[in-house]
Coordinates of C-alpha atoms in Angstrom, one line a residue:
M3 CA -11.8 -147.8 37.4
R4 CA -8.7 -147.6 35.3
F5 CA -7.2 -144.4 36.9
D6 CA -7.5 -145.3 40.7
R7 CA -5.7 -148.9 39.8
L8 CA -2.8 -146.6 38.4
V9 CA -2.6 -145.0 41.4
A10 CA -2.6 -147.8 43.3
V11 CA 0.2 -149.4 41.4
L12 CA 2.0 -146.3 42.0
L13 CA 1.9 -147.0 45.5
L14 CA 2.8 -150.1 45.6
L15 CA 5.9 -149.6 43.5
Q16 CA 6.7 -146.9 46.4
R17 CA 6.4 -149.3 49.2
R18 CA 7.9 -152.1 48.0
E19 CA 10.6 -151.4 46.1
Q20 CA 9.8 -153.6 43.1
V21 CA 6.6 -155.4 42.1
T22 CA 5.6 -158.2 39.5
A23 CA 2.4 -158.3 37.5
A24 CA 1.5 -161.4 39.9
E25 CA 1.8 -159.8 42.6
V26 CA -0.4 -156.4 41.2
S27 CA -2.6 -158.9 40.2
R28 CA -3.1 -160.1 43.6
E29 CA -3.1 -156.6 45.2
L30 CA -5.6 -155.0 43.0
D31 CA -8.1 -157.9 42.0
V32 CA -7.6 -157.9 38.2
S33 CA -6.3 -160.2 35.6
E34 CA -2.0 -160.8 35.2
R35 CA -2.8 -159.1 31.5
T36 CA -4.7 -156.2 33.1
A37 CA -2.2 -155.8 35.7
R38 CA 0.6 -155.9 33.0
R39 CA -0.9 -153.3 30.9
D40 CA -1.6 -151.0 33.9
L41 CA 2.4 -150.9 34.4
E42 CA 3.3 -150.4 30.8
A43 CA 0.4 -147.8 30.6
L44 CA 2.6 -145.7 33.5
A45 CA 6.1 -146.2 31.8
M46 CA 4.6 -144.8 28.3
A47 CA 2.9 -142.0 30.6
G48 CA 6.2 -141.0 30.9
V49 CA 6.0 -142.1 34.9
P50 CA 9.6 -143.2 35.6
V51 CA 9.3 -146.8 35.9
Y52 CA 11.3 -149.7 34.4
S53 CA 10.9 -153.4 33.9
V54 CA 13.7 -155.8 35.2
R55 CA 14.1 -158.6 33.1
G56 CA 14.5 -162.4 34.0
R57 CA 14.3 -164.5 37.1
G58 CA 14.0 -162.2 40.2
G59 CA 13.0 -159.6 37.6
G60 CA 10.0 -156.9 37.9
W61 CA 9.2 -153.3 37.7
R62 CA 10.7 -150.8 40.2
L63 CA 10.4 -147.0 39.8
V64 CA 13.9 -144.8 38.9
G65 CA 15.8 -143.7 41.9
G66 CA 13.8 -146.1 43.9
A67 CA 11.2 -147.5 45.4
R68 CA 11.0 -144.4 48.2
T69 CA 10.5 -141.6 45.5
D70 CA 7.2 -139.8 46.7
L71 CA 5.3 -139.9 43.5
S72 CA 1.9 -139.3 45.2
G73 CA 3.0 -136.8 47.4
L74 CA 0.3 -137.2 49.7
T75 CA 0.3 -135.8 53.2
A76 CA -1.2 -137.7 56.3
S77 CA -3.8 -135.1 56.1
E78 CA -4.4 -136.0 52.6
A79 CA -4.5 -139.6 53.0
R80 CA -7.5 -138.9 55.8
A81 CA -9.4 -137.0 53.4
L82 CA -9.2 -139.7 50.5
F83 CA -10.2 -142.2 52.6
L84 CA -13.0 -140.1 54.1
A85 CA -14.6 -140.8 50.8
V86 CA -14.9 -144.2 51.1
G87 CA -16.8 -144.3 54.5
P88 CA -20.4 -144.1 55.1
A89 CA -20.7 -140.6 54.5
S90 CA -19.7 -141.2 50.6
G91 CA -21.1 -140.4 47.5
A92 CA -19.1 -142.2 45.5
T93 CA -20.2 -145.3 43.4
P94 CA -19.4 -148.8 45.0
A95 CA -16.9 -149.4 42.4
M96 CA -14.9 -146.1 43.3
K97 CA -15.3 -147.3 46.8
A98 CA -14.0 -150.4 46.5
A99 CA -10.7 -149.2 44.4
L100 CA -10.0 -146.5 47.2
R101 CA -10.6 -148.7 49.8
K102 CA -7.7 -150.9 48.2
L103 CA -5.3 -147.8 48.2
V104 CA -5.2 -148.5 51.7
H105 CA -3.5 -151.4 52.0
A106 CA -0.9 -149.4 49.5
L107 CA -0.2 -146.6 51.4
P108 CA 2.7 -145.9 53.6
K109 CA 2.5 -147.5 56.7
P110 CA 2.3 -144.3 59.0
F111 CA -0.7 -143.3 56.9
Q112 CA -2.7 -146.6 56.8
V113 CA -4.0 -146.3 60.2
E114 CA -5.5 -142.9 60.4
A115 CA -6.5 -143.5 56.5
E116 CA -8.6 -146.6 57.9
A117 CA -10.3 -145.0 61.0
A118 CA -11.1 -141.7 58.4
A119 CA -13.1 -144.4 56.3
S120 CA -15.2 -145.3 59.3
S121 CA -15.5 -141.8 61.4
L122 CA -18.4 -140.5 59.7
V123 CA -22.2 -141.3 59.2
V124 CA -24.0 -139.5 56.9
D125 CA -27.8 -139.8 56.7
P126 CA -29.6 -137.8 54.1
Q127 CA -32.9 -139.0 54.7
R128 CA -35.7 -136.1 56.6
W129 CA -37.3 -137.9 59.6
G130 CA -40.7 -139.7 58.2
A131 CA -39.1 -139.8 54.5
S132 CA -38.7 -143.2 52.8
R133 CA -35.8 -145.2 53.4
I134 CA -35.6 -146.4 50.3
E135 CA -31.6 -145.6 48.7
P136 CA -31.5 -144.0 45.3
R137 CA -29.1 -146.4 43.3
P138 CA -26.6 -145.0 41.3
P139 CA -27.8 -144.2 37.7
R140 CA -27.2 -147.1 34.8
F141 CA -24.6 -145.4 32.7
L142 CA -22.9 -143.3 35.6
D143 CA -19.7 -145.9 35.5
E144 CA -19.7 -145.8 31.1
L145 CA -19.9 -142.0 31.4
Q146 CA -17.3 -141.0 34.2
D147 CA -15.0 -143.2 32.5
A148 CA -15.1 -141.3 29.2
V149 CA -15.0 -138.1 31.3
I150 CA -11.2 -139.3 32.5
R151 CA -10.2 -140.7 29.3
G152 CA -11.2 -137.9 27.3
V153 CA -13.4 -139.3 24.7
Q154 CA -17.0 -138.0 23.1
V155 CA -19.7 -140.3 23.9
S156 CA -22.6 -141.3 21.6
L157 CA -25.5 -140.5 23.9
G158 CA -29.1 -141.7 23.6
Y159 CA -31.3 -139.3 26.1
V160 CA -35.0 -139.5 26.9
D161 CA -36.2 -135.5 27.9
G162 CA -38.8 -134.4 30.3
K163 CA -41.4 -135.3 27.7
G164 CA -40.4 -138.6 27.2
V165 CA -38.9 -137.5 23.6
E166 CA -35.8 -139.7 23.2
T167 CA -32.7 -138.4 20.7
R168 CA -29.2 -139.2 20.3
R169 CA -26.1 -137.1 19.7
T170 CA -22.8 -136.6 20.4
V171 CA -21.4 -135.0 23.3
H172 CA -18.1 -134.3 24.7
P173 CA -17.8 -134.9 28.2
L174 CA -16.4 -132.3 30.6
G175 CA -17.6 -133.7 34.3
I176 CA -20.3 -135.5 36.2
V177 CA -21.9 -133.9 39.1
A178 CA -24.0 -135.0 42.1
K179 CA -26.8 -133.2 43.4
G180 CA -28.7 -134.8 46.1
P181 CA -29.3 -138.3 44.6
V182 CA -29.3 -137.1 41.1
W183 CA -26.5 -137.3 38.6
Y184 CA -25.4 -135.1 36.1
L185 CA -23.2 -135.4 32.9
V186 CA -21.9 -131.4 32.0
S187 CA -20.9 -131.8 28.3
N188 CA -20.3 -129.5 25.2
T189 CA -22.4 -130.2 22.3
E190 CA -22.9 -129.0 19.3
T191 CA -25.6 -126.4 20.5
G192 CA -23.1 -125.4 23.5
R193 CA -22.7 -126.6 26.7
R194 CA -25.6 -128.7 28.2
V195 CA -26.5 -130.7 31.4
F196 CA -27.9 -134.0 31.2
R197 CA -29.9 -136.2 34.0
I198 CA -27.4 -139.5 33.5
D199 CA -31.1 -141.2 34.9
R200 CA -32.5 -140.0 31.7
V201 CA -29.5 -141.3 29.7
S202 CA -30.6 -144.3 27.4
S203 CA -27.6 -145.5 26.1
A204 CA -23.7 -144.2 26.1
D205 CA -21.3 -145.5 23.7
P206 CA -17.8 -144.1 23.9
T207 CA -15.9 -143.2 20.4
E208 CA -12.3 -143.1 19.7
N209 CA -12.9 -139.0 19.0
P210 CA -11.1 -136.5 21.6
V211 CA -12.9 -134.2 24.1
Q212 CA -12.7 -131.0 23.0
R213 CA -12.5 -129.5 26.4
P214 CA -11.8 -125.6 26.8
G215 CA -8.3 -124.5 28.5
D216 CA -10.0 -122.6 31.3
F217 CA -13.0 -124.9 31.9
D218 CA -13.6 -125.6 36.0
L219 CA -16.0 -128.1 36.5
A220 CA -16.8 -126.6 40.4
E221 CA -17.1 -122.7 38.0
S222 CA -19.3 -123.9 35.4
W223 CA -21.7 -125.9 37.7
N224 CA -22.4 -123.1 40.0
E225 CA -22.9 -121.0 37.1
I226 CA -25.1 -123.8 35.7
A227 CA -26.7 -124.3 39.3
E228 CA -27.6 -120.1 39.6
E229 CA -29.2 -120.1 36.2
V230 CA -31.6 -123.2 37.3
D231 CA -32.3 -121.3 40.4
R232 CA -33.1 -118.1 38.7
K233 CA -35.0 -119.7 36.0
R234 CA -37.2 -121.7 38.9
T235 CA -37.2 -118.8 41.2
P236 CA -38.0 -115.7 38.8
L237 CA -39.9 -113.6 41.1
E238 CA -39.0 -111.4 43.5
V239 CA -40.8 -109.9 46.6
S240 CA -39.6 -106.9 48.8
A241 CA -40.8 -107.3 52.6
V242 CA -40.0 -106.3 55.4
C243 CA -39.4 -108.9 58.7
T244 CA -39.2 -108.3 62.5
P245 CA -35.8 -109.0 63.9
E246 CA -37.0 -111.9 65.5
G247 CA -38.8 -113.7 62.4
I248 CA -35.5 -113.4 60.6
G249 CA -34.4 -117.3 61.9
V250 CA -38.0 -118.2 61.0
L251 CA -38.0 -117.5 57.4
R252 CA -34.5 -119.0 57.2
M253 CA -35.7 -122.1 58.2
A254 CA -39.0 -121.9 55.8
L255 CA -37.2 -120.3 52.7
G256 CA -33.7 -121.6 52.9
D257 CA -31.4 -119.8 50.2
R258 CA -34.3 -118.1 48.5
L259 CA -34.2 -115.5 51.1
D260 CA -31.8 -112.9 50.9
V261 CA -31.4 -110.2 54.0
G262 CA -30.8 -106.7 53.9
G263 CA -30.0 -104.1 56.4
P264 CA -32.4 -102.6 59.1
T265 CA -35.4 -100.4 58.2
T266 CA -36.4 -97.0 59.9
D267 CA -38.9 -98.7 62.2
G268 CA -36.2 -101.4 63.2
R269 CA -37.7 -104.2 61.0
V270 CA -35.2 -105.7 58.2
A271 CA -35.3 -105.5 54.6
V272 CA -35.6 -109.0 52.8
V273 CA -36.2 -110.1 49.7
I274 CA -37.7 -113.7 48.9
R275 CA -37.7 -115.5 45.5
G276 CA -40.6 -118.2 44.3
P277 CA -41.9 -119.1 40.8
N278 CA -44.5 -117.3 40.9
E279 CA -47.5 -114.4 43.0
Y280 CA -49.6 -117.8 43.7
I281 CA -47.1 -119.7 45.5
L282 CA -45.5 -116.6 47.3
A283 CA -48.6 -115.3 48.7
G284 CA -49.5 -118.8 50.2
E285 CA -46.0 -119.1 51.8
L286 CA -46.0 -115.4 53.1
S287 CA -49.7 -115.9 54.7
G288 CA -48.1 -118.5 56.9
L289 CA -45.6 -115.6 58.0
V290 CA -47.7 -113.1 58.4
E291 CA -46.3 -112.6 62.0
W292 CA -43.3 -111.7 61.2
V293 CA -43.2 -110.6 57.4
E294 CA -45.5 -107.7 55.7
A295 CA -44.9 -107.8 51.6
T296 CA -44.5 -104.3 50.4
A297 CA -44.2 -105.2 46.3
P298 CA -45.2 -106.3 43.9
P299 CA -48.8 -105.2 44.3
G300 CA -50.5 -108.5 42.9
V301 CA -48.7 -110.6 45.9
R302 CA -50.5 -108.0 48.3
H303 CA -53.8 -108.5 46.5
R304 CA -53.4 -112.5 46.5
M305 CA -52.1 -111.9 50.3
A306 CA -55.1 -110.0 50.7
S307 CA -57.8 -112.8 49.4
I308 CA -56.4 -115.3 51.1
G309 CA -56.9 -113.6 54.1
N310 CA -60.2 -113.0 53.6
A311 CA -60.7 -117.0 52.5
L312 CA -59.4 -117.4 56.2
V313 CA -61.7 -115.6 57.9
E314 CA -64.9 -116.4 56.1
R315 CA -64.1 -120.4 56.8
Y316 CA -62.2 -120.1 60.3
G317 CA -63.7 -116.2 61.7
R318 CA -67.0 -117.6 62.9
P319 CA -68.2 -120.8 64.8
R320 CA -68.5 -124.0 62.8
T321 CA -72.2 -125.0 62.7
G322 CA -73.8 -128.3 62.0
G323 CA -71.8 -131.5 60.1
G324 CA -70.6 -132.4 63.6
L325 CA -70.5 -136.0 65.3
H326 CA -73.5 -136.6 68.0
S327 CA -73.5 -139.4 70.7
S328 CA -76.7 -140.9 71.6

């Protein structure tokens, strides 16, 4: 990613006092032409770098190579390179670029930064789950580059019903939720979220993104996630739970459980969200030892029906149909 290269060039200048395009090329594994364009881009962007012509020349920072343009502290460097370790969800290209930054850091930071990169392993797979690692979606790098450069994209997209459309979007940010990557964009019809694994083509344009001045990706995603959760779990069940059962409910229901205060009989008021009465009745029937649903009536009726069916099937000794040995 070009942004990562530019940061790397700044750190190289800080450490070495002067660099040539050839040195940048070797250090960052790019062509000399690309290295020269990156150095020129820094100068055009207002970064205080200048070139020294002639034999022994190169590129320097105004005021000397020890100017701390990065602003990195030791703890920030550790946090940065934690992102390139096994726990990272970053793309391989981003990991490679960040690893190169380790070698450009001031020496006091290098040891701890390198240790941070190998200090943590996160295994996202549950026990018994498939060990197949999901691959990053095909157009992730192109869309991330468009977000960074602030350009619109002509996007081909296949929706959940298999219908393919094309539209021009204003990329605002990218979010990874679990193994799925999403593009947050402005469109003619308002803010939209696209699953990147459903993108069929992504062609950047030269037109700038129209980005709201107060846009914050994290806040926007929180609003989107809350709306999605409300749509997925529109039904709320009021219930009471024994104090010792609250932990069981938390494990079983996760963030679909809201715990309230104590009731007059010593139990705890709770609200449980779910997609519909049928599914919630099935879930709560398995938790009946601790939970009593109080509303809505439809859930209580379905739980009673489930209870009657269980008694009918399992409440009397089984006869016939067994295996017999001779």
